[in-house]
GROMACS .gro file of C-alpha atoms in nm:
model
  182
    1MET     CA    1   6.120  13.903  16.045
    2GLY     CA    2   6.434  13.935  16.223
    3GLN     CA    3   6.598  13.672  16.012
    4GLY     CA    4   6.935  13.736  15.862
    5ARG     CA    5   7.022  13.748  15.507
    6LYS     CA    6   7.053  13.380  15.470
    7GLY     CA    7   6.704  13.307  15.589
    8ARG     CA    8   6.499  13.526  15.355
    9MET     CA    9   6.428  13.249  15.109
   10ALA     CA   10   6.392  12.977  15.365
   11GLY     CA   11   6.015  13.001  15.402
   12LEU     CA   12   5.929  12.969  15.029
   13PRO     CA   13   5.833  12.631  14.886
   14LEU     CA   14   6.081  12.475  14.644
   15ILE     CA   15   5.957  12.470  14.284
   16PRO     CA   16   6.165  12.283  14.033
   17ALA     CA   17   6.288  12.518  13.760
   18ALA     CA   18   6.231  12.428  13.397
   19PRO     CA   19   6.545  12.377  13.195
   20ARG     CA   20   6.641  12.683  12.994
   21HIS     CA   21   6.714  12.497  12.674
   22PRO     CA   22   6.522  12.185  12.591
   23ARG     CA   23   6.740  11.901  12.485
   24ARG     CA   24   6.760  11.867  12.114
   25ARG     CA   25   6.800  11.542  11.935
   26ARG     CA   26   7.077  11.521  11.688
   27PRO     CA   27   6.957  11.446  11.339
   28VAL     CA   28   7.029  11.103  11.210
   29ALA     CA   29   7.319  11.119  10.969
   30SER     CA   30   7.204  11.053  10.614
   31PRO     CA   31   7.436  10.940  10.340
   32ALA     CA   32   7.630  11.239  10.201
   33ALA     CA   33   7.488  11.382   9.881
   34PRO     CA   34   7.739  11.419   9.599
   35PRO     CA   35   7.857  11.779   9.550
   36PRO     CA   36   7.706  11.960   9.252
   37PRO     CA   37   7.916  11.976   8.937
   38MET     CA   38   8.160  12.268   8.918
   39ALA     CA   39   7.970  12.445   8.639
   40GLU     CA   40   7.653  12.462   8.849
   41ALA     CA   41   7.828  12.539   9.177
   42GLN     CA   42   8.012  12.856   9.066
   43GLN     CA   43   7.856  13.165   8.919
   44PRO     CA   44   8.036  13.291   8.610
   45ASP     CA   45   8.247  13.604   8.645
   46LEU     CA   46   8.023  13.875   8.501
   47PHE     CA   47   8.301  14.132   8.476
   48ALA     CA   48   8.524  13.902   8.271
   49ALA     CA   49   8.242  13.837   8.024
   50ALA     CA   50   8.176  14.209   7.978
   51THR     CA   51   8.533  14.280   7.868
   52THR     CA   52   8.553  13.993   7.622
   53ASP     CA   53   8.223  14.066   7.449
   54ARG     CA   54   8.291  14.429   7.369
   55PRO     CA   55   8.634  14.584   7.316
   56HIS     CA   56   8.719  14.894   7.517
   57ALA     CA   57   8.714  15.210   7.305
   58LEU     CA   58   8.903  15.527   7.378
   59THR     CA   59   8.727  15.851   7.293
   60TYR     CA   60   9.003  16.107   7.344
   61LEU     CA   61   9.378  16.140   7.389
   62ASP     CA   62   9.581  16.413   7.558
   63ILE     CA   63   9.757  16.629   7.298
   64ALA     CA   64  10.072  16.660   7.510
   65GLY     CA   65  10.107  16.282   7.533
   66LEU     CA   66  10.058  16.247   7.158
   67GLY     CA   67  10.339  16.491   7.082
   68LEU     CA   68  10.099  16.698   6.873
   69ALA     CA   69  10.281  16.968   6.677
   70VAL     CA   70  10.185  17.199   6.391
   71VAL     CA   71  10.381  17.139   6.071
   72PRO     CA   72  10.447  17.432   5.835
   73VAL     CA   73  10.324  17.336   5.488
   74ARG     CA   74  10.635  17.491   5.329
   75THR     CA   75  10.851  17.219   5.487
   76LEU     CA   76  10.660  16.937   5.314
   77ARG     CA   77  10.796  16.807   4.983
   78PRO     CA   78  10.641  16.559   4.738
   79ASP     CA   79  10.946  16.329   4.754
   80ASP     CA   80  10.942  16.298   5.136
   81GLY     CA   81  10.918  15.944   5.265
   82PRO     CA   82  10.727  15.814   5.568
   83ASP     CA   83  10.862  15.904   5.911
   84GLY     CA   84  10.764  15.823   6.270
   85TYR     CA   85  10.460  16.055   6.263
   86LEU     CA   86  10.107  16.054   6.125
   87TYR     CA   87   9.952  16.372   5.990
   88HIS     CA   88   9.605  16.527   5.989
   89ILE     CA   89   9.469  16.839   5.820
   90ILE     CA   90   9.229  17.060   6.012
   91THR     CA   91   9.105  17.419   5.986
   92ALA     CA   92   9.272  17.693   6.192
   93ALA     CA   93   8.953  17.734   6.398
   94GLY     CA   94   8.949  17.360   6.467
   95MET     CA   95   9.314  17.371   6.573
   96ASP     CA   96   9.247  17.660   6.812
   97MET     CA   97   8.961  17.464   6.968
   98LEU     CA   98   9.181  17.153   6.993
   99ARG     CA   99   9.452  17.347   7.176
  100ALA     CA  100   9.201  17.511   7.411
  101ARG     CA  101   9.042  17.175   7.498
  102GLY     CA  102   9.377  16.997   7.535
  103THR     CA  103   9.244  16.668   7.397
  104LEU     CA  104   9.201  16.507   7.059
  105LEU     CA  105   8.847  16.365   7.026
  106PHE     CA  106   8.754  16.066   6.808
  107SER     CA  107   8.531  15.760   6.817
  108PRO     CA  108   8.460  15.446   6.615
  109ARG     CA  109   8.161  15.626   6.460
  110ALA     CA  110   8.359  15.943   6.383
  111PRO     CA  111   8.720  15.831   6.338
  112LEU     CA  112   9.003  16.073   6.277
  113ALA     CA  113   9.171  16.031   5.938
  114LEU     CA  114   9.551  16.028   5.945
  115THR     CA  115   9.813  15.977   5.679
  116GLU     CA  116  10.186  15.930   5.646
  117ARG     CA  117  10.403  16.222   5.536
  118PRO     CA  118  10.377  16.153   5.158
  119GLY     CA  119   9.996  16.171   5.176
  120VAL     CA  120   9.974  16.522   5.321
  121LEU     CA  121  10.026  16.719   4.997
  122PRO     CA  122   9.770  16.527   4.784
  123TRP     CA  123   9.515  16.552   5.068
  124LEU     CA  124   9.588  16.924   5.110
  125ALA     CA  125   9.557  16.986   4.735
  126ASN     CA  126   9.218  16.813   4.730
  127MET     CA  127   9.101  17.016   5.032
  128MET     CA  128   9.209  17.343   4.871
  129GLU     CA  129   9.010  17.263   4.555
  130VAL     CA  130   8.698  17.196   4.761
  131MET     CA  131   8.749  17.501   4.983
  132GLU     CA  132   8.796  17.744   4.692
  133SER     CA  133   8.475  17.633   4.527
  134ASP     CA  134   8.272  17.641   4.850
  135CYS     CA  135   8.371  17.968   5.012
  136GLU     CA  136   8.577  18.279   4.972
  137ALA     CA  137   8.949  18.239   5.015
  138GLY     CA  138   9.140  18.444   5.268
  139HIS     CA  139   8.956  18.369   5.593
  140ARG     CA  140   9.199  18.268   5.865
  141ALA     CA  141   8.945  18.039   6.037
  142ASP     CA  142   8.899  17.837   5.717
  143SER     CA  143   9.267  17.806   5.629
  144PRO     CA  144   9.404  17.451   5.662
  145VAL     CA  145   9.656  17.358   5.929
  146VAL     CA  146   9.863  17.038   5.927
  147PHE     CA  147   9.949  16.873   6.256
  148ARG     CA  148  10.136  16.556   6.336
  149VAL     CA  149  10.122  16.301   6.618
  150LYS     CA  150  10.368  16.033   6.723
  151ARG     CA  151  10.278  15.712   6.546
  152PHE     CA  152  10.403  15.468   6.809
  153VAL     CA  153  10.165  15.616   7.069
  154ILE     CA  154   9.851  15.540   6.864
  155ASP     CA  155   9.965  15.255   6.640
  156ARG     CA  156   9.743  14.991   6.810
  157LEU     CA  157   9.436  15.219   6.779
  158LEU     CA  158   9.461  15.256   6.400
  159ASP     CA  159   9.271  15.085   6.120
  160HIS     CA  160   9.362  15.107   5.754
  161ASP     CA  161   9.140  15.326   5.536
  162PRO     CA  162   9.133  15.145   5.200
  163ASP     CA  163   8.913  15.406   5.026
  164ARG     CA  164   9.144  15.703   5.082
  165THR     CA  165   9.450  15.486   5.027
  166ARG     CA  166   9.322  15.395   4.679
  167GLU     CA  167   9.216  15.754   4.606
  168TYR     CA  168   9.549  15.915   4.692
  169GLY     CA  169   9.787  15.622   4.640
  170VAL     CA  170   9.935  15.670   4.990
  171SER     CA  171   9.857  15.488   5.317
  172PHE     CA  172   9.573  15.642   5.517
  173PHE     CA  173   9.455  15.533   5.861
  174LEU     CA  174   9.151  15.583   6.081
  175LEU     CA  175   9.198  15.654   6.451
  176THR     CA  176   8.898  15.467   6.590
  177GLY     CA  177   9.004  15.416   6.952
  178LEU     CA  178   8.949  15.039   6.934
  179ALA     CA  179   9.263  14.844   7.018
  180ARG     CA  180   9.358  14.589   6.752
  181GLN     CA  181   9.397  14.228   6.858
  182GLU     CA  182   9.734  14.101   6.741
   0.00000   0.00000   0.00000
């Protein structure tokens, strides 16, 4: 037992160790298969298909970006021509809510009707006839307010409204939020 370090293993019989990794045979090279056609090899881009099938629709616009401003009715004249704005008539209560919210809401199912400057007075006259017959006059919340928005900001989101255009004889538009394809 007095052997040194080198002699500790000297008395054990020698057992051949098994190889750690058995030798693997390389597979026999087979003729190369033709690559699959390009249509089968690549998956279609699902995100590209989603945008082409259904157009993107806006549902609201910021009133500051639209340049929304109230127009006094006294400044409108029947002989005024179109300008760079589109006009909408709303009740005073609706205008207060619009200012508090800070956005103008619309959708393809509930579009916002807009007209050029010459169409405001006929539309307002028609509204006043309906309002007088439906309710008492003199309530501030029911009084009509005219506001305008910059046309160039929303021009691509507009569709023509042929029914109101025929009724009033002036161009009317519907703000649907769907961008027109030109």
